[in-house]
Structure formats: C-alpha cells, structure tokens
C-alpha cells in the first residue's frame, strides 16, 4: 500500500523535512495555516529540491484557521477521505498547538474508523519520535541529515567559498601548513606581516595604475601576482607554504623574498587556513553527520550575487541540530560588525535552534576572558 504523510504547515519546517526525507512518501499533504499561505511556493520548491529518489504528489489545498480546532480536525479527515488507499503518517509537530491538537483528534477518530494511521510528534531537541497512537518506536535515523538538506529547509543553498574548487586540495595538501601554524603560534604573527606587505603592495600598485591612467602613461608591465616580501624572518614559514603548493614561486635575494601567489592561495593564507584547521578538528570528533567548510550561503532559487552573499566558514550537523562556526584570524574577530553578521546568518538558519561558535587565532591576554583556538 502506498504511503501518505500529513504535515502541519505553519511553524518550523525541520520536523516535516525529517519525516519527508526518511519516509519518502508517495503522497505529501500539508494542512496549511491561512496566515502562511504565501510561503507555499517555496514549500513546493523545497519538496522538489529534497526529493532526490522520488518526488511525492503534493497537496496543499487544505487551508485552516490555525486556532479553530474543529476546522483543523475536519480538514485532516477530509484530506484522508480525498486520498483513499494510503497508509498514513500524521506528523503533528509543526504549526500552532491548536493545529497539533486538531490533527491528533482527527488521527484518533480515523484510526478508530479503521484507517491505517500513525501519529508522530518529532522532538528534535532530544532526538526522539513520540508515537501517540501505538507503542511503535520510530527509527531515529531520520535525524541524520546533511548540511545541505538542513539549509534547504530555510530556503538556502551552498556554493563554493573563496577557495572555489581548491577545497579538496586544501584538505589533502595544504592542511599540514595550517596544523603547523597552530602548533607554533609565533608563526601566525609572521604570516600576518607577510599578508600585510602583500596588501600594502597591492594598494601601491593600484594607486600607481590610477595615476598612470590620469596622466595617460602606459600601464605598468608587471606580473601582479609577484611580490617582494621584506620580512626576512618569515622565509622558513613561506618555505613551508611553498613545499605544500600554497605558493607557486619562492626565491630569496639579499634582503628581499620574492613570491608568486594566486588569489585563491592568498585567501588561504589570509585566514582560510583557520577554516580548514577547524574542519579537521571537527572531523576528528566523529560526532557529526556532516561537516562543511569554506562555503557561501545564497537563497535557494536566486542567482549568486554580492548582495545576497553570506559566508559559512564551518557548519556541521548533529541529529538535525545545526552548529555554525565563524573563523576569524584578524583583529576584527570581536568587532560589532563580525558579531552582527554572525547573528544574521544564524538567524537565517534557525535562530535560537542554531549553536554559534566563534573561533579566532588572536592571542589571548591574561586579563581577557575571551577564548581562542589555543
């Protein structure tokens, strides 16, 4: 007999998504609060996005007053009558408390009248599925979802971050450099000096090019990816980066060190190394269903643009609970802008249901109660 899943549409979507992904229903019926009908197009898109193996028939025509228990109960019974021949699961978790009561009352009546029906409450906080009409113990494997599935629930998707398609290379080849930085803290400050010199040189070149444009002089004929680094003490650090492929060229002459570096390599040295380090440490815990790093967050069905860009440095899922790590290697780790952006991204992905962690490579002071990765 085909399977039907009835959910309440008017509250948090994660409980509905968990049952939809795990149970793979042939029919998905939503009892919709009339105050949130404008969200139905996104709900249909979400179902299409998450239904990889098979797409269910979706019926969202049952709209109710979320505080009228009789109407809710009646519409649940109407939904079952409109689709005969199914085994039913009622997920009564989302929506108002009144919607849950109405759906539960309908489930009891329908079961008493001979319908094949189960009624579940999904307790995501305790990784528990409460079966209300029998002693069944539903499979808690439904809580094991991916980061992508979780964020799709909030109408978002992931795209590669500032390393692009080099993340795998960073995980396999560049990671030892990040581990070495953490083990020898003093090298982090040396690296920041190198980064500052590269940024200063970039600024100088931009000013020079602008000056030449104004005076109509020919542009400078130089390789913009080659820099002369004056920090002699940093040579061994740069050599370590070169040995794992983070630099394309490294040479020394007199007091100058010459390097050749691509924008993606520069991004890694300019702080993304902290992301891969945190990702590596999280993976070692072996506690999370999924862990992603160096990703950008965009609306699910919109083209990427700077206007709708948010970053996910490291994100992981444990039993349908999202953990979001912001990695900051610079002085702006505790700035108001950093914390505000951090909160904004977390609110997009579930607000108080998201655990937020800030990781920084800033050295901790003896009178400072803030913590860092060391």
Short mmCIF file of C-alpha atoms in Angstrom, two decimals:
data_model
loop_
_atom_site.label_atom_id
_atom_site.label_comp_id
_atom_site.label_asym_id
_atom_site.label_seq_id
_atom_site.Cartn_x
_atom_site.Cartn_y
_atom_site.Cartn_z
CA UNK A 1 0.00 0.00 0.00
CA UNK A 2 1.41 3.46 -0.87
CA UNK A 3 2.42 5.79 1.95
CA UNK A 4 0.99 9.22 2.71
CA UNK A 5 2.49 11.81 5.03
CA UNK A 6 0.36 14.56 6.52
CA UNK A 7 2.20 17.54 8.00
CA UNK A 8 1.20 20.84 9.55
CA UNK A 9 2.40 23.91 7.68
CA UNK A 10 2.58 26.98 9.84
CA UNK A 11 5.64 26.64 12.03
CA UNK A 12 9.19 25.28 11.99
CA UNK A 13 9.81 23.13 8.90
CA UNK A 14 12.64 20.88 10.13
CA UNK A 15 10.34 18.26 11.75
CA UNK A 16 8.38 17.99 8.50
CA UNK A 17 11.55 17.71 6.44
CA UNK A 18 12.93 14.93 8.64
CA UNK A 19 9.89 12.71 8.10
CA UNK A 20 9.67 13.57 4.42
CA UNK A 21 13.31 12.63 3.72
CA UNK A 22 13.26 9.48 5.84
CA UNK A 23 9.82 8.11 4.98
CA UNK A 24 9.86 9.02 1.25
CA UNK A 25 6.06 9.23 0.98
CA UNK A 26 4.15 8.75 -2.25
CA UNK A 27 1.75 11.50 -1.16
CA UNK A 28 2.53 14.59 0.92
CA UNK A 29 -0.43 16.53 2.33
CA UNK A 30 0.04 19.83 4.16
CA UNK A 31 -2.61 21.26 6.48
CA UNK A 32 -1.88 24.93 5.93
CA UNK A 33 -2.43 27.80 8.33
CA UNK A 34 -4.21 30.55 6.39
CA UNK A 35 -1.71 33.11 7.73
CA UNK A 36 1.25 31.49 5.91
CA UNK A 37 -0.20 30.56 2.51
CA UNK A 38 2.24 32.96 0.84
CA UNK A 39 5.02 30.53 1.81
CA UNK A 40 3.55 27.64 -0.18
CA UNK A 41 5.50 28.28 -3.44
CA UNK A 42 8.75 27.95 -1.50
CA UNK A 43 7.41 24.82 0.20
CA UNK A 44 6.77 23.20 -3.20
CA UNK A 45 10.28 24.15 -4.33
CA UNK A 46 11.70 22.71 -1.12
CA UNK A 47 9.95 19.39 -1.71
CA UNK A 48 11.33 19.27 -5.26
CA UNK A 49 14.83 20.06 -4.00
CA UNK A 50 14.86 17.42 -1.26
CA UNK A 51 13.01 14.66 -3.11
CA UNK A 52 16.04 13.13 -4.81
CA UNK A 53 14.93 9.49 -5.04
CA UNK A 54 11.26 10.09 -5.83
CA UNK A 55 9.00 13.12 -5.85
CA UNK A 56 5.72 12.74 -3.97
CA UNK A 57 2.37 14.00 -5.09
CA UNK A 58 1.90 17.22 -3.07
CA UNK A 59 -1.49 18.53 -1.93
CA UNK A 60 -1.55 21.89 -0.15
CA UNK A 61 -5.24 22.65 -0.71
CA UNK A 62 -6.33 22.15 2.91
CA UNK A 63 -6.18 25.65 4.44
CA UNK A 64 -7.33 26.23 8.02
CA UNK A 65 -7.71 28.79 10.76
CA UNK A 66 -4.74 27.82 12.95
CA UNK A 67 -6.80 28.41 16.13
CA UNK A 68 -10.01 26.58 15.21
CA UNK A 69 -9.58 23.02 16.46
CA UNK A 70 -12.81 21.73 14.90
CA UNK A 71 -11.91 23.09 11.47
CA UNK A 72 -8.41 21.64 11.69
CA UNK A 73 -9.68 18.23 12.70
CA UNK A 74 -12.28 18.29 9.94
CA UNK A 75 -9.76 19.21 7.25
CA UNK A 76 -7.40 16.42 8.35
CA UNK A 77 -10.25 13.92 7.95
CA UNK A 78 -11.15 15.48 4.59
CA UNK A 79 -7.54 15.01 3.43
CA UNK A 80 -7.65 11.29 4.22
CA UNK A 81 -11.06 10.89 2.55
CA UNK A 82 -9.79 12.74 -0.55
CA UNK A 83 -6.90 10.30 -0.96
CA UNK A 84 -8.13 6.76 -0.27
CA UNK A 85 -5.90 3.71 -0.40
CA UNK A 86 -2.89 5.04 1.55
CA UNK A 87 -1.17 4.14 4.79
CA UNK A 88 -0.97 7.42 6.70
CA UNK A 89 1.55 9.07 8.97
CA UNK A 90 0.43 12.26 10.72
CA UNK A 91 3.36 14.46 11.78
CA UNK A 92 1.68 16.89 14.17
CA UNK A 93 4.84 18.73 15.30
CA UNK A 94 4.72 22.00 13.37
CA UNK A 95 2.02 24.65 13.37
CA UNK A 96 0.24 26.06 16.41
CA UNK A 97 -0.54 23.95 19.48
CA UNK A 98 -4.20 24.08 18.42
CA UNK A 99 -3.26 22.63 15.00
CA UNK A 100 -1.45 19.77 16.72
CA UNK A 101 -4.47 19.05 18.93
CA UNK A 102 -6.86 19.12 15.98
CA UNK A 103 -4.70 16.80 13.90
CA UNK A 104 -4.27 14.40 16.83
CA UNK A 105 -8.01 14.25 17.44
CA UNK A 106 -8.60 13.52 13.75
CA UNK A 107 -5.95 10.77 13.78
CA UNK A 108 -7.63 9.04 16.73
CA UNK A 109 -11.04 9.11 15.04
CA UNK A 110 -9.64 7.91 11.72
CA UNK A 111 -7.80 5.03 13.36
CA UNK A 112 -10.96 4.06 15.28
CA UNK A 113 -12.83 4.02 11.96
CA UNK A 114 -10.39 1.51 10.50
CA UNK A 115 -7.87 3.66 8.68
CA UNK A 116 -4.19 2.66 8.73
CA UNK A 117 -2.72 5.67 10.50
CA UNK A 118 0.21 6.59 12.74
CA UNK A 119 0.57 9.84 14.62
CA UNK A 120 4.03 11.19 15.50
CA UNK A 121 5.46 14.13 17.39
CA UNK A 122 9.09 14.89 16.42
CA UNK A 123 11.13 16.06 19.43
CA UNK A 124 14.21 17.41 17.64
CA UNK A 125 15.79 18.76 20.83
CA UNK A 126 16.01 15.27 22.34
CA UNK A 127 16.32 13.24 19.11
CA UNK A 128 13.08 11.47 19.90
CA UNK A 129 9.99 10.48 17.93
CA UNK A 130 6.89 10.13 20.10
CA UNK A 131 4.35 7.72 18.64
CA UNK A 132 0.97 8.82 20.00
CA UNK A 133 -1.39 6.08 18.80
CA UNK A 134 0.66 2.94 19.49
CA UNK A 135 3.83 1.67 21.18
CA UNK A 136 5.90 1.81 17.99
CA UNK A 137 9.48 3.09 18.27
CA UNK A 138 10.09 5.00 15.00
CA UNK A 139 13.59 4.96 13.57
CA UNK A 140 15.62 7.88 14.93
CA UNK A 141 17.90 7.63 11.88
CA UNK A 142 15.57 10.27 10.43
CA UNK A 143 17.57 12.87 12.40
CA UNK A 144 20.73 12.14 10.39
CA UNK A 145 20.53 14.72 7.63
CA UNK A 146 23.18 16.67 5.72
CA UNK A 147 24.10 20.34 6.00
CA UNK A 148 22.66 20.93 2.52
CA UNK A 149 19.33 19.35 3.47
CA UNK A 150 19.14 21.40 6.64
CA UNK A 151 19.81 24.75 4.99
CA UNK A 152 17.45 23.97 2.09
CA UNK A 153 14.72 23.87 4.73
CA UNK A 154 15.46 27.55 5.31
CA UNK A 155 15.28 28.35 1.59
CA UNK A 156 19.07 28.49 1.17
CA UNK A 157 21.80 26.63 -0.68
CA UNK A 158 25.60 26.34 -0.59
CA UNK A 159 28.13 27.41 -3.19
CA UNK A 160 31.95 27.04 -3.01
CA UNK A 161 33.62 29.81 -1.00
CA UNK A 162 36.74 31.84 -1.78
CA UNK A 163 38.83 28.72 -2.46
CA UNK A 164 36.48 27.61 -5.23
CA UNK A 165 37.32 24.11 -6.41
CA UNK A 166 40.57 24.04 -4.43
CA UNK A 167 38.95 22.96 -1.15
CA UNK A 168 39.80 19.31 -1.75
CA UNK A 169 43.41 20.27 -2.46
CA UNK A 170 43.48 22.28 0.77
CA UNK A 171 42.12 19.31 2.74
CA UNK A 172 44.68 16.92 1.31
CA UNK A 173 47.80 19.05 0.69
CA UNK A 174 47.55 22.40 2.48
CA UNK A 175 46.18 21.19 5.81
CA UNK A 176 49.66 20.35 7.26
CA UNK A 177 50.59 24.03 6.90
CA UNK A 178 47.53 25.04 8.95
CA UNK A 179 48.34 22.45 11.60
CA UNK A 180 51.91 23.76 11.78
CA UNK A 181 50.63 27.30 12.32
CA UNK A 182 48.54 26.21 15.28
CA UNK A 183 51.38 24.21 16.80
CA UNK A 184 53.80 27.15 16.51
CA UNK A 185 51.76 30.21 17.44
CA UNK A 186 54.52 32.69 16.73
CA UNK A 187 54.29 31.92 13.01
CA UNK A 188 50.75 33.29 12.87
CA UNK A 189 52.02 36.81 13.55
CA UNK A 190 54.76 36.35 10.94
CA UNK A 191 52.15 35.26 8.42
CA UNK A 192 50.05 38.32 9.20
CA UNK A 193 53.08 40.51 8.50
CA UNK A 194 53.54 38.87 5.09
CA UNK A 195 49.84 39.31 4.30
CA UNK A 196 50.03 42.97 5.29
CA UNK A 197 53.02 43.55 2.99
CA UNK A 198 51.17 41.92 0.10
CA UNK A 199 48.12 44.09 0.75
CA UNK A 200 50.25 47.22 1.02
CA UNK A 201 51.94 46.38 -2.30
CA UNK A 202 48.57 45.83 -3.95
CA UNK A 203 47.41 49.24 -2.72
CA UNK A 204 50.59 50.88 -4.01
CA UNK A 205 50.15 49.30 -7.45
CA UNK A 206 46.51 50.35 -7.68
CA UNK A 207 47.44 53.95 -6.89
CA UNK A 208 50.25 53.85 -9.45
CA UNK A 209 47.98 52.45 -12.14
CA UNK A 210 45.34 55.08 -11.38
CA UNK A 211 47.98 57.81 -11.59
CA UNK A 212 49.13 56.50 -14.98
CA UNK A 213 45.54 56.45 -16.24
CA UNK A 214 45.10 60.09 -15.25
CA UNK A 215 48.39 61.16 -16.87
CA UNK A 216 47.76 58.81 -19.85
CA UNK A 217 51.04 56.99 -19.30
CA UNK A 218 51.37 53.35 -20.41
CA UNK A 219 50.29 50.87 -17.69
CA UNK A 220 52.95 49.15 -15.62
CA UNK A 221 54.14 45.93 -17.25
CA UNK A 222 54.49 43.69 -14.21
CA UNK A 223 53.13 40.40 -13.02
CA UNK A 224 50.55 41.46 -10.43
CA UNK A 225 50.90 38.13 -8.62
CA UNK A 226 54.61 38.55 -7.77
CA UNK A 227 55.52 40.37 -4.56
CA UNK A 228 58.74 41.31 -2.83
CA UNK A 229 58.38 40.46 0.84
CA UNK A 230 60.83 42.19 3.17
CA UNK A 231 60.07 40.08 6.26
CA UNK A 232 63.25 38.05 6.34
CA UNK A 233 62.24 36.12 9.47
CA UNK A 234 59.26 34.72 7.58
CA UNK A 235 61.30 32.83 4.97
CA UNK A 236 61.08 29.44 6.69
CA UNK A 237 57.31 29.91 7.07
CA UNK A 238 56.94 30.76 3.38
CA UNK A 239 59.14 27.81 2.51
CA UNK A 240 56.72 25.54 4.36
CA UNK A 241 53.86 27.06 2.35
CA UNK A 242 55.77 26.60 -0.89
CA UNK A 243 56.55 22.96 -0.10
CA UNK A 244 52.85 22.08 0.06
CA UNK A 245 51.90 24.13 -3.01
CA UNK A 246 50.38 27.24 -1.43
CA UNK A 247 52.96 29.36 -3.26
CA UNK A 248 53.92 28.90 -6.92
CA UNK A 249 57.33 30.52 -6.57
CA UNK A 250 59.66 31.36 -3.72
CA UNK A 251 63.12 32.87 -4.05
CA UNK A 252 65.45 34.96 -1.94
CA UNK A 253 67.99 37.60 -2.93
CA UNK A 254 69.66 39.89 -0.46
CA UNK A 255 67.08 41.19 1.97
CA UNK A 256 64.15 40.50 -0.39
CA UNK A 257 61.96 37.44 -0.65
CA UNK A 258 60.02 37.06 -3.91
CA UNK A 259 56.84 35.02 -4.04
CA UNK A 260 54.29 34.19 -6.72
CA UNK A 261 50.80 33.65 -5.36
CA UNK A 262 47.30 33.32 -6.86
CA UNK A 263 44.21 35.00 -5.35
CA UNK A 264 42.94 31.67 -4.02
CA UNK A 265 46.30 30.88 -2.44
CA UNK A 266 46.31 34.35 -0.91
CA UNK A 267 42.81 33.77 0.51
CA UNK A 268 44.04 30.62 2.19
CA UNK A 269 46.98 32.39 3.84
CA UNK A 270 44.80 35.36 4.74
CA UNK A 271 42.63 33.35 7.12
CA UNK A 272 41.02 30.45 5.30
CA UNK A 273 43.70 28.21 6.80
CA UNK A 274 41.82 28.59 10.10
CA UNK A 275 38.67 27.20 8.49
CA UNK A 276 40.34 24.03 7.25
CA UNK A 277 42.01 23.61 10.65
CA UNK A 278 38.65 23.84 12.46
CA UNK A 279 37.06 21.49 9.89
CA UNK A 280 39.86 18.98 10.51
CA UNK A 281 39.40 19.13 14.29
CA UNK A 282 35.63 18.75 13.98
CA UNK A 283 36.01 15.70 11.74
CA UNK A 284 38.32 14.11 14.33
CA UNK A 285 35.49 14.22 16.88
CA UNK A 286 33.46 11.81 14.75
CA UNK A 287 30.26 13.17 16.26
CA UNK A 288 28.62 14.92 13.32
CA UNK A 289 26.54 13.55 10.47
CA UNK A 290 28.02 16.11 8.09
CA UNK A 291 30.59 18.90 8.22
CA UNK A 292 31.21 21.52 5.52
CA UNK A 293 33.71 24.36 5.31
CA UNK A 294 34.55 27.38 3.14
CA UNK A 295 31.05 27.72 1.72
CA UNK A 296 28.91 30.66 0.68
CA UNK A 297 25.23 30.83 1.53
CA UNK A 298 22.66 32.04 -1.00
CA UNK A 299 18.87 32.00 -1.35
CA UNK A 300 17.76 28.65 -2.74
CA UNK A 301 16.36 29.86 -6.05
CA UNK A 302 18.29 33.07 -6.71
CA UNK A 303 21.44 33.60 -8.74
CA UNK A 304 24.57 34.32 -6.68
CA UNK A 305 25.37 37.98 -6.22
CA UNK A 306 27.32 40.12 -3.71
CA UNK A 307 24.01 41.49 -2.47
CA UNK A 308 22.73 38.14 -1.20
CA UNK A 309 26.06 36.60 -0.15
CA UNK A 310 26.69 35.24 3.32
CA UNK A 311 29.58 33.01 4.35
CA UNK A 312 29.56 29.72 6.23
CA UNK A 313 33.12 29.17 7.42
CA UNK A 314 32.42 25.79 9.06
CA UNK A 315 28.99 24.23 9.52
CA UNK A 316 28.07 20.84 10.92
CA UNK A 317 25.00 18.80 11.78
CA UNK A 318 24.41 16.55 14.78
CA UNK A 319 20.99 14.89 14.95
CA UNK A 320 19.30 17.66 12.93
CA UNK A 321 20.94 20.35 15.09
CA UNK A 322 22.98 22.98 13.24
CA UNK A 323 26.35 24.19 14.54
CA UNK A 324 27.81 27.23 12.84
CA UNK A 325 31.46 28.25 13.33
CA UNK A 326 32.76 31.70 12.41
CA UNK A 327 36.55 31.69 11.93
CA UNK A 328 38.46 34.96 12.31
CA UNK A 329 42.23 35.24 12.01
CA UNK A 330 42.30 39.06 12.04
CA UNK A 331 41.76 41.85 14.54
CA UNK A 332 38.07 42.12 13.65
CA UNK A 333 37.21 38.87 15.46
CA UNK A 334 35.22 40.63 18.19
CA UNK A 335 34.06 43.67 16.26
CA UNK A 336 30.41 44.68 16.32
CA UNK A 337 30.17 44.04 12.57
CA UNK A 338 31.51 40.49 12.92
CA UNK A 339 29.11 39.62 15.73
CA UNK A 340 26.15 41.25 13.96
CA UNK A 341 26.84 39.37 10.73
CA UNK A 342 27.32 36.16 12.72
CA UNK A 343 23.90 36.58 14.31
CA UNK A 344 22.29 37.49 11.00
CA UNK A 345 23.49 34.29 9.30
CA UNK A 346 22.46 32.16 12.28
CA UNK A 347 19.00 33.75 12.29
CA UNK A 348 18.62 32.85 8.63
CA UNK A 349 19.24 29.20 9.51
CA UNK A 350 17.03 28.73 12.54
CA UNK A 351 17.86 31.45 15.07
CA UNK A 352 17.85 30.02 18.60
CA UNK A 353 17.96 26.48 17.22
CA UNK A 354 21.48 27.14 15.88
CA UNK A 355 24.58 26.77 18.06
CA UNK A 356 27.04 29.58 17.25
CA UNK A 357 30.78 29.24 17.85
CA UNK A 358 33.40 31.93 17.25
CA UNK A 359 36.98 30.74 16.69
CA UNK A 360 39.87 33.18 16.49
CA UNK A 361 43.64 32.97 16.19
CA UNK A 362 44.15 36.15 18.20
CA UNK A 363 46.46 35.68 21.15
CA UNK A 364 44.59 35.64 24.46
CA UNK A 365 45.63 38.20 27.08
CA UNK A 366 45.93 37.27 30.73
CA UNK A 367 43.17 39.71 31.68
CA UNK A 368 40.94 38.76 28.76
CA UNK A 369 38.16 36.27 29.40
CA UNK A 370 37.63 35.58 25.70
CA UNK A 371 38.94 32.27 24.38
CA UNK A 372 40.64 31.33 21.15
CA UNK A 373 41.68 28.14 19.36
CA UNK A 374 44.72 27.68 21.54
#
